[in-house]
Amino acid sequence: MLTFKFQRNWDVDIAPTPFNENSYGHVGVHPNVIDSSYYGFENPNPAVAYSLSCAANCNAIGDLGGGIKVGTWTLKPGTSMSFNYFYGINNARQDSDTLTAQMFLADSDYNILSQSMDGGQYPLHGANSTAIGFNSAVPEPASWALMIVGFGMVGAAARRRQFAISA
């Protein structure tokens, strides 16, 4: 059996105000996110707590970035699991709220965003923005297959019972 935590940190320098970004996280908790940070140079060891936590919301200015720490998960022998980290960069003339919406449409359900400071601090918008996001563990294909077979068996049993009652 293997128990683990996983984290991803990133540093971004966003034009036209590199080394002076506005990083922020939206209010809310996620069942699989242990902590998040608005600083891209956090300790890379997942066992060490973030020093600049964004778990209870944040809105900071500086040479920042983001980080998301997930887990603790336990894998048993012969099993697997998956989860995804997302990275996003806005298109021209898009604000960070539009980027957030795109991240959620891509199934990212926890995001930390950074934007340029030319437009001011969030909720004002800069010209450019980036995001790091995370989504929950996705069941492995064998789990999906078992679930589908189970639904089929329940349906067949119900149909067989209905046929026996009507006969």
PDB file of N, CA and C in Angstrom, residues 28-95:
ATOM      1  N   GLY A  28     -13.527  29.224  -1.413  1.00  0.00           N
ATOM      2  CA  GLY A  28     -14.093  27.888  -1.510  1.00  0.00           C
ATOM      3  C   GLY A  28     -13.078  26.828  -1.138  1.00  0.00           C
ATOM      4  N   VAL A  29     -13.574  25.669  -0.811  1.00  0.00           N
ATOM      5  CA  VAL A  29     -12.712  24.548  -0.465  1.00  0.00           C
ATOM      6  C   VAL A  29     -12.948  23.432  -1.466  1.00  0.00           C
ATOM      7  N   HIS A  30     -12.019  22.521  -1.518  1.00  0.00           N
ATOM      8  CA  HIS A  30     -12.094  21.381  -2.417  1.00  0.00           C
ATOM      9  C   HIS A  30     -11.758  20.149  -1.591  1.00  0.00           C
ATOM     10  N   PRO A  31     -12.503  19.074  -1.725  1.00  0.00           N
ATOM     11  CA  PRO A  31     -12.257  17.911  -0.863  1.00  0.00           C
ATOM     12  C   PRO A  31     -10.868  17.291  -1.022  1.00  0.00           C
ATOM     13  N   ASN A  32     -10.224  17.477  -2.166  1.00  0.00           N
ATOM     14  CA  ASN A  32      -8.913  16.864  -2.382  1.00  0.00           C
ATOM     15  C   ASN A  32      -7.753  17.838  -2.289  1.00  0.00           C
ATOM     16  N   VAL A  33      -8.025  19.126  -2.106  1.00  0.00           N
ATOM     17  CA  VAL A  33      -6.953  20.118  -2.009  1.00  0.00           C
ATOM     18  C   VAL A  33      -6.637  20.349  -0.535  1.00  0.00           C
ATOM     19  N   ILE A  34      -5.387  20.069  -0.161  1.00  0.00           N
ATOM     20  CA  ILE A  34      -4.938  20.272   1.214  1.00  0.00           C
ATOM     21  C   ILE A  34      -4.627  21.742   1.446  1.00  0.00           C
ATOM     22  N   ASP A  35      -3.958  22.370   0.483  1.00  0.00           N
ATOM     23  CA  ASP A  35      -3.542  23.758   0.625  1.00  0.00           C
ATOM     24  C   ASP A  35      -3.263  24.327  -0.758  1.00  0.00           C
ATOM     25  N   SER A  36      -3.224  25.631  -0.840  1.00  0.00           N
ATOM     26  CA  SER A  36      -2.822  26.306  -2.070  1.00  0.00           C
ATOM     27  C   SER A  36      -2.010  27.526  -1.673  1.00  0.00           C
ATOM     28  N   SER A  37      -1.278  28.071  -2.637  1.00  0.00           N
ATOM     29  CA  SER A  37      -0.385  29.185  -2.356  1.00  0.00           C
ATOM     30  C   SER A  37      -0.440  30.185  -3.495  1.00  0.00           C
ATOM     31  N   TYR A  38      -0.151  31.435  -3.174  1.00  0.00           N
ATOM     32  CA  TYR A  38      -0.037  32.460  -4.208  1.00  0.00           C
ATOM     33  C   TYR A  38       1.416  32.746  -4.540  1.00  0.00           C
ATOM     34  N   TYR A  39       2.330  31.916  -4.063  1.00  0.00           N
ATOM     35  CA  TYR A  39       3.761  32.109  -4.282  1.00  0.00           C
ATOM     36  C   TYR A  39       4.313  30.926  -5.062  1.00  0.00           C
ATOM     37  N   GLY A  40       5.040  31.187  -6.128  1.00  0.00           N
ATOM     38  CA  GLY A  40       5.530  30.122  -6.988  1.00  0.00           C
ATOM     39  C   GLY A  40       6.792  29.433  -6.516  1.00  0.00           C
ATOM     40  N   PHE A  41       7.436  29.961  -5.482  1.00  0.00           N
ATOM     41  CA  PHE A  41       8.693  29.373  -5.020  1.00  0.00           C
ATOM     42  C   PHE A  41       8.549  28.722  -3.646  1.00  0.00           C
ATOM     43  N   GLU A  42       7.443  28.070  -3.399  1.00  0.00           N
ATOM     44  CA  GLU A  42       7.236  27.364  -2.139  1.00  0.00           C
ATOM     45  C   GLU A  42       8.161  26.152  -2.060  1.00  0.00           C
ATOM     46  N   ASN A  43       8.317  25.616  -0.869  1.00  0.00           N
ATOM     47  CA  ASN A  43       9.114  24.409  -0.663  1.00  0.00           C
ATOM     48  C   ASN A  43       8.545  23.284  -1.527  1.00  0.00           C
ATOM     49  N   PRO A  44       9.379  22.587  -2.316  1.00  0.00           N
ATOM     50  CA  PRO A  44       8.866  21.544  -3.204  1.00  0.00           C
ATOM     51  C   PRO A  44       8.459  20.256  -2.490  1.00  0.00           C
ATOM     52  N   ASN A  45       8.728  20.135  -1.203  1.00  0.00           N
ATOM     53  CA  ASN A  45       8.379  18.935  -0.452  1.00  0.00           C
ATOM     54  C   ASN A  45       6.901  18.985  -0.065  1.00  0.00           C
ATOM     55  N   PRO A  46       6.068  18.041  -0.546  1.00  0.00           N
ATOM     56  CA  PRO A  46       4.640  18.076  -0.222  1.00  0.00           C
ATOM     57  C   PRO A  46       4.335  17.920   1.266  1.00  0.00           C
ATOM     58  N   ALA A  47       5.289  17.415   2.051  1.00  0.00           N
ATOM     59  CA  ALA A  47       5.060  17.237   3.488  1.00  0.00           C
ATOM     60  C   ALA A  47       5.218  18.546   4.258  1.00  0.00           C
ATOM     61  N   VAL A  48       5.796  19.568   3.625  1.00  0.00           N
ATOM     62  CA  VAL A  48       6.022  20.858   4.276  1.00  0.00           C
ATOM     63  C   VAL A  48       4.858  21.795   3.928  1.00  0.00           C
ATOM     64  N   ALA A  49       4.284  22.419   4.955  1.00  0.00           N
ATOM     65  CA  ALA A  49       3.146  23.324   4.736  1.00  0.00           C
ATOM     66  C   ALA A  49       3.574  24.544   3.920  1.00  0.00           C
ATOM     67  N   TYR A  50       2.664  25.059   3.104  1.00  0.00           N
ATOM     68  CA  TYR A  50       2.931  26.291   2.365  1.00  0.00           C
ATOM     69  C   TYR A  50       3.102  27.451   3.346  1.00  0.00           C
ATOM     70  N   SER A  51       4.053  28.319   3.069  1.00  0.00           N
ATOM     71  CA  SER A  51       4.274  29.476   3.942  1.00  0.00           C
ATOM     72  C   SER A  51       3.337  30.633   3.592  1.00  0.00           C
ATOM     73  N   LEU A  52       2.906  30.739   2.340  1.00  0.00           N
ATOM     74  CA  LEU A  52       2.004  31.812   1.905  1.00  0.00           C
ATOM     75  C   LEU A  52       0.707  31.188   1.389  1.00  0.00           C
ATOM     76  N   SER A  53      -0.100  30.704   2.310  1.00  0.00           N
ATOM     77  CA  SER A  53      -1.288  29.931   1.970  1.00  0.00           C
ATOM     78  C   SER A  53      -2.372  30.795   1.334  1.00  0.00           C
ATOM     79  N   CYS A  54      -3.083  30.163   0.408  1.00  0.00           N
ATOM     80  CA  CYS A  54      -4.214  30.796  -0.271  1.00  0.00           C
ATOM     81  C   CYS A  54      -5.481  29.969  -0.031  1.00  0.00           C
ATOM     82  N   ALA A  55      -5.419  29.043   0.928  1.00  0.00           N
ATOM     83  CA  ALA A  55      -6.527  28.118   1.146  1.00  0.00           C
ATOM     84  C   ALA A  55      -7.805  28.824   1.584  1.00  0.00           C
ATOM     85  N   ALA A  56      -7.689  29.917   2.319  1.00  0.00           N
ATOM     86  CA  ALA A  56      -8.875  30.634   2.796  1.00  0.00           C
ATOM     87  C   ALA A  56      -9.097  31.917   2.003  1.00  0.00           C
ATOM     88  N   ASN A  57      -8.653  31.942   0.766  1.00  0.00           N
ATOM     89  CA  ASN A  57      -8.757  33.086  -0.136  1.00  0.00           C
ATOM     90  C   ASN A  57      -7.496  33.939  -0.020  1.00  0.00           C
ATOM     91  N   CYS A  58      -7.097  34.541  -1.115  1.00  0.00           N
ATOM     92  CA  CYS A  58      -5.932  35.418  -1.123  1.00  0.00           C
ATOM     93  C   CYS A  58      -6.071  36.406  -2.273  1.00  0.00           C
ATOM     94  N   ASN A  59      -5.340  37.499  -2.162  1.00  0.00           N
ATOM     95  CA  ASN A  59      -5.285  38.510  -3.212  1.00  0.00           C
ATOM     96  C   ASN A  59      -4.016  39.303  -2.933  1.00  0.00           C
ATOM     97  N   ALA A  60      -2.888  38.874  -3.518  1.00  0.00           N
ATOM     98  CA  ALA A  60      -1.579  39.420  -3.175  1.00  0.00           C
ATOM     99  C   ALA A  60      -0.891  40.013  -4.397  1.00  0.00           C
ATOM    100  N   ILE A  61       0.070  40.903  -4.135  1.00  0.00           N
ATOM    101  CA  ILE A  61       0.833  41.565  -5.195  1.00  0.00           C
ATOM    102  C   ILE A  61       2.312  41.306  -4.962  1.00  0.00           C
ATOM    103  N   GLY A  62       3.054  41.054  -6.045  1.00  0.00           N
ATOM    104  CA  GLY A  62       4.498  40.856  -5.961  1.00  0.00           C
ATOM    105  C   GLY A  62       4.983  39.951  -7.067  1.00  0.00           C
ATOM    106  N   ASP A  63       6.210  39.435  -6.924  1.00  0.00           N
ATOM    107  CA  ASP A  63       6.757  38.450  -7.862  1.00  0.00           C
ATOM    108  C   ASP A  63       6.225  37.097  -7.417  1.00  0.00           C
ATOM    109  N   LEU A  64       5.059  36.724  -7.919  1.00  0.00           N
ATOM    110  CA  LEU A  64       4.307  35.610  -7.362  1.00  0.00           C
ATOM    111  C   LEU A  64       4.173  34.450  -8.331  1.00  0.00           C
ATOM    112  N   GLY A  65       3.088  33.751  -8.278  1.00  0.00           N
ATOM    113  CA  GLY A  65       2.812  32.569  -9.086  1.00  0.00           C
ATOM    114  C   GLY A  65       1.664  31.828  -8.448  1.00  0.00           C
ATOM    115  N   GLY A  66       1.873  30.541  -8.177  1.00  0.00           N
ATOM    116  CA  GLY A  66       0.816  29.772  -7.534  1.00  0.00           C
ATOM    117  C   GLY A  66       1.268  28.370  -7.223  1.00  0.00           C
ATOM    118  N   GLY A  67       0.514  27.707  -6.387  1.00  0.00           N
ATOM    119  CA  GLY A  67       0.782  26.322  -6.041  1.00  0.00           C
ATOM    120  C   GLY A  67      -0.474  25.670  -5.513  1.00  0.00           C
ATOM    121  N   ILE A  68      -0.618  24.376  -5.794  1.00  0.00           N
ATOM    122  CA  ILE A  68      -1.751  23.601  -5.299  1.00  0.00           C
ATOM    123  C   ILE A  68      -1.215  22.280  -4.766  1.00  0.00           C
ATOM    124  N   LYS A  69      -1.542  21.969  -3.503  1.00  0.00           N
ATOM    125  CA  LYS A  69      -1.116  20.735  -2.834  1.00  0.00           C
ATOM    126  C   LYS A  69      -2.343  19.844  -2.676  1.00  0.00           C
ATOM    127  N   VAL A  70      -2.264  18.617  -3.181  1.00  0.00           N
ATOM    128  CA  VAL A  70      -3.405  17.698  -3.140  1.00  0.00           C
ATOM    129  C   VAL A  70      -3.028  16.396  -2.446  1.00  0.00           C
ATOM    130  N   GLY A  71      -4.002  15.628  -2.051  1.00  0.00           N
ATOM    131  CA  GLY A  71      -3.817  14.334  -1.393  1.00  0.00           C
ATOM    132  C   GLY A  71      -4.336  14.484   0.011  1.00  0.00           C
ATOM    133  N   THR A  72      -4.221  13.632   0.837  1.00  0.00           N
ATOM    134  CA  THR A  72      -3.451  12.410   0.959  1.00  0.00           C
ATOM    135  C   THR A  72      -4.280  11.257   0.392  1.00  0.00           C
ATOM    136  N   TRP A  73      -3.660  10.478  -0.472  1.00  0.00           N
ATOM    137  CA  TRP A  73      -4.329   9.346  -1.082  1.00  0.00           C
ATOM    138  C   TRP A  73      -3.584   8.071  -0.756  1.00  0.00           C
ATOM    139  N   THR A  74      -4.315   6.967  -0.777  1.00  0.00           N
ATOM    140  CA  THR A  74      -3.714   5.664  -0.539  1.00  0.00           C
ATOM    141  C   THR A  74      -4.041   4.765  -1.716  1.00  0.00           C
ATOM    142  N   LEU A  75      -3.009   4.186  -2.291  1.00  0.00           N
ATOM    143  CA  LEU A  75      -3.178   3.215  -3.379  1.00  0.00           C
ATOM    144  C   LEU A  75      -2.913   1.824  -2.837  1.00  0.00           C
ATOM    145  N   LYS A  76      -3.784   0.914  -3.161  1.00  0.00           N
ATOM    146  CA  LYS A  76      -3.604  -0.487  -2.787  1.00  0.00           C
ATOM    147  C   LYS A  76      -2.954  -1.211  -3.955  1.00  0.00           C
ATOM    148  N   PRO A  77      -2.291  -2.339  -3.704  1.00  0.00           N
ATOM    149  CA  PRO A  77      -1.646  -3.077  -4.794  1.00  0.00           C
ATOM    150  C   PRO A  77      -2.635  -3.406  -5.912  1.00  0.00           C
ATOM    151  N   GLY A  78      -2.201  -3.205  -7.138  1.00  0.00           N
ATOM    152  CA  GLY A  78      -3.015  -3.523  -8.305  1.00  0.00           C
ATOM    153  C   GLY A  78      -4.040  -2.468  -8.669  1.00  0.00           C
ATOM    154  N   THR A  79      -4.032  -1.314  -7.998  1.00  0.00           N
ATOM    155  CA  THR A  79      -4.996  -0.262  -8.321  1.00  0.00           C
ATOM    156  C   THR A  79      -4.275   0.947  -8.893  1.00  0.00           C
ATOM    157  N   SER A  80      -5.036   1.827  -9.495  1.00  0.00           N
ATOM    158  CA  SER A  80      -4.473   3.067 -10.029  1.00  0.00           C
ATOM    159  C   SER A  80      -5.499   4.175  -9.858  1.00  0.00           C
ATOM    160  N   MET A  81      -5.049   5.389 -10.025  1.00  0.00           N
ATOM    161  CA  MET A  81      -5.935   6.543  -9.986  1.00  0.00           C
ATOM    162  C   MET A  81      -5.315   7.640 -10.824  1.00  0.00           C
ATOM    163  N   SER A  82      -6.078   8.657 -11.122  1.00  0.00           N
ATOM    164  CA  SER A  82      -5.524   9.774 -11.883  1.00  0.00           C
ATOM    165  C   SER A  82      -6.180  11.071 -11.431  1.00  0.00           C
ATOM    166  N   PHE A  83      -5.460  12.150 -11.621  1.00  0.00           N
ATOM    167  CA  PHE A  83      -5.970  13.490 -11.393  1.00  0.00           C
ATOM    168  C   PHE A  83      -5.234  14.397 -12.350  1.00  0.00           C
ATOM    169  N   ASN A  84      -5.750  15.583 -12.558  1.00  0.00           N
ATOM    170  CA  ASN A  84      -5.180  16.482 -13.559  1.00  0.00           C
ATOM    171  C   ASN A  84      -4.865  17.844 -12.973  1.00  0.00           C
ATOM    172  N   TYR A  85      -3.735  18.385 -13.404  1.00  0.00           N
ATOM    173  CA  TYR A  85      -3.427  19.794 -13.191  1.00  0.00           C
ATOM    174  C   TYR A  85      -3.664  20.499 -14.513  1.00  0.00           C
ATOM    175  N   PHE A  86      -4.203  21.686 -14.474  1.00  0.00           N
ATOM    176  CA  PHE A  86      -4.482  22.478 -15.664  1.00  0.00           C
ATOM    177  C   PHE A  86      -3.654  23.751 -15.617  1.00  0.00           C
ATOM    178  N   TYR A  87      -3.220  24.187 -16.780  1.00  0.00           N
ATOM    179  CA  TYR A  87      -2.521  25.461 -16.912  1.00  0.00           C
ATOM    180  C   TYR A  87      -3.231  26.259 -17.985  1.00  0.00           C
ATOM    181  N   GLY A  88      -3.475  27.534 -17.733  1.00  0.00           N
ATOM    182  CA  GLY A  88      -4.188  28.352 -18.699  1.00  0.00           C
ATOM    183  C   GLY A  88      -3.527  29.696 -18.903  1.00  0.00           C
ATOM    184  N   ILE A  89      -3.616  30.195 -20.121  1.00  0.00           N
ATOM    185  CA  ILE A  89      -3.146  31.534 -20.484  1.00  0.00           C
ATOM    186  C   ILE A  89      -4.281  32.181 -21.262  1.00  0.00           C
ATOM    187  N   ASN A  90      -4.603  33.436 -20.928  1.00  0.00           N
ATOM    188  CA  ASN A  90      -5.735  34.076 -21.588  1.00  0.00           C
ATOM    189  C   ASN A  90      -5.424  34.457 -23.034  1.00  0.00           C
ATOM    190  N   ASN A  91      -6.483  34.630 -23.821  1.00  0.00           N
ATOM    191  CA  ASN A  91      -6.368  35.156 -25.177  1.00  0.00           C
ATOM    192  C   ASN A  91      -6.319  36.678 -25.117  1.00  0.00           C
ATOM    193  N   ALA A  92      -6.002  37.298 -26.244  1.00  0.00           N
ATOM    194  CA  ALA A  92      -5.973  38.766 -26.312  1.00  0.00           C
ATOM    195  C   ALA A  92      -7.335  39.339 -25.922  1.00  0.00           C
ATOM    196  N   ARG A  93      -7.326  40.404 -25.136  1.00  0.00           N
ATOM    197  CA  ARG A  93      -8.521  41.123 -24.693  1.00  0.00           C
ATOM    198  C   ARG A  93      -9.484  40.254 -23.869  1.00  0.00           C
ATOM    199  N   GLN A  94      -8.949  39.256 -23.169  1.00  0.00           N
ATOM    200  CA  GLN A  94      -9.752  38.460 -22.240  1.00  0.00           C
ATOM    201  C   GLN A  94      -9.304  38.784 -20.827  1.00  0.00           C
ATOM    202  N   ASP A  95     -10.241  38.901 -19.914  1.00  0.00           N
ATOM    203  CA  ASP A  95      -9.836  39.129 -18.531  1.00  0.00           C
ATOM    204  C   ASP A  95      -9.726  37.794 -17.790  1.00  0.00           C
TER     205      ASP A  95
END
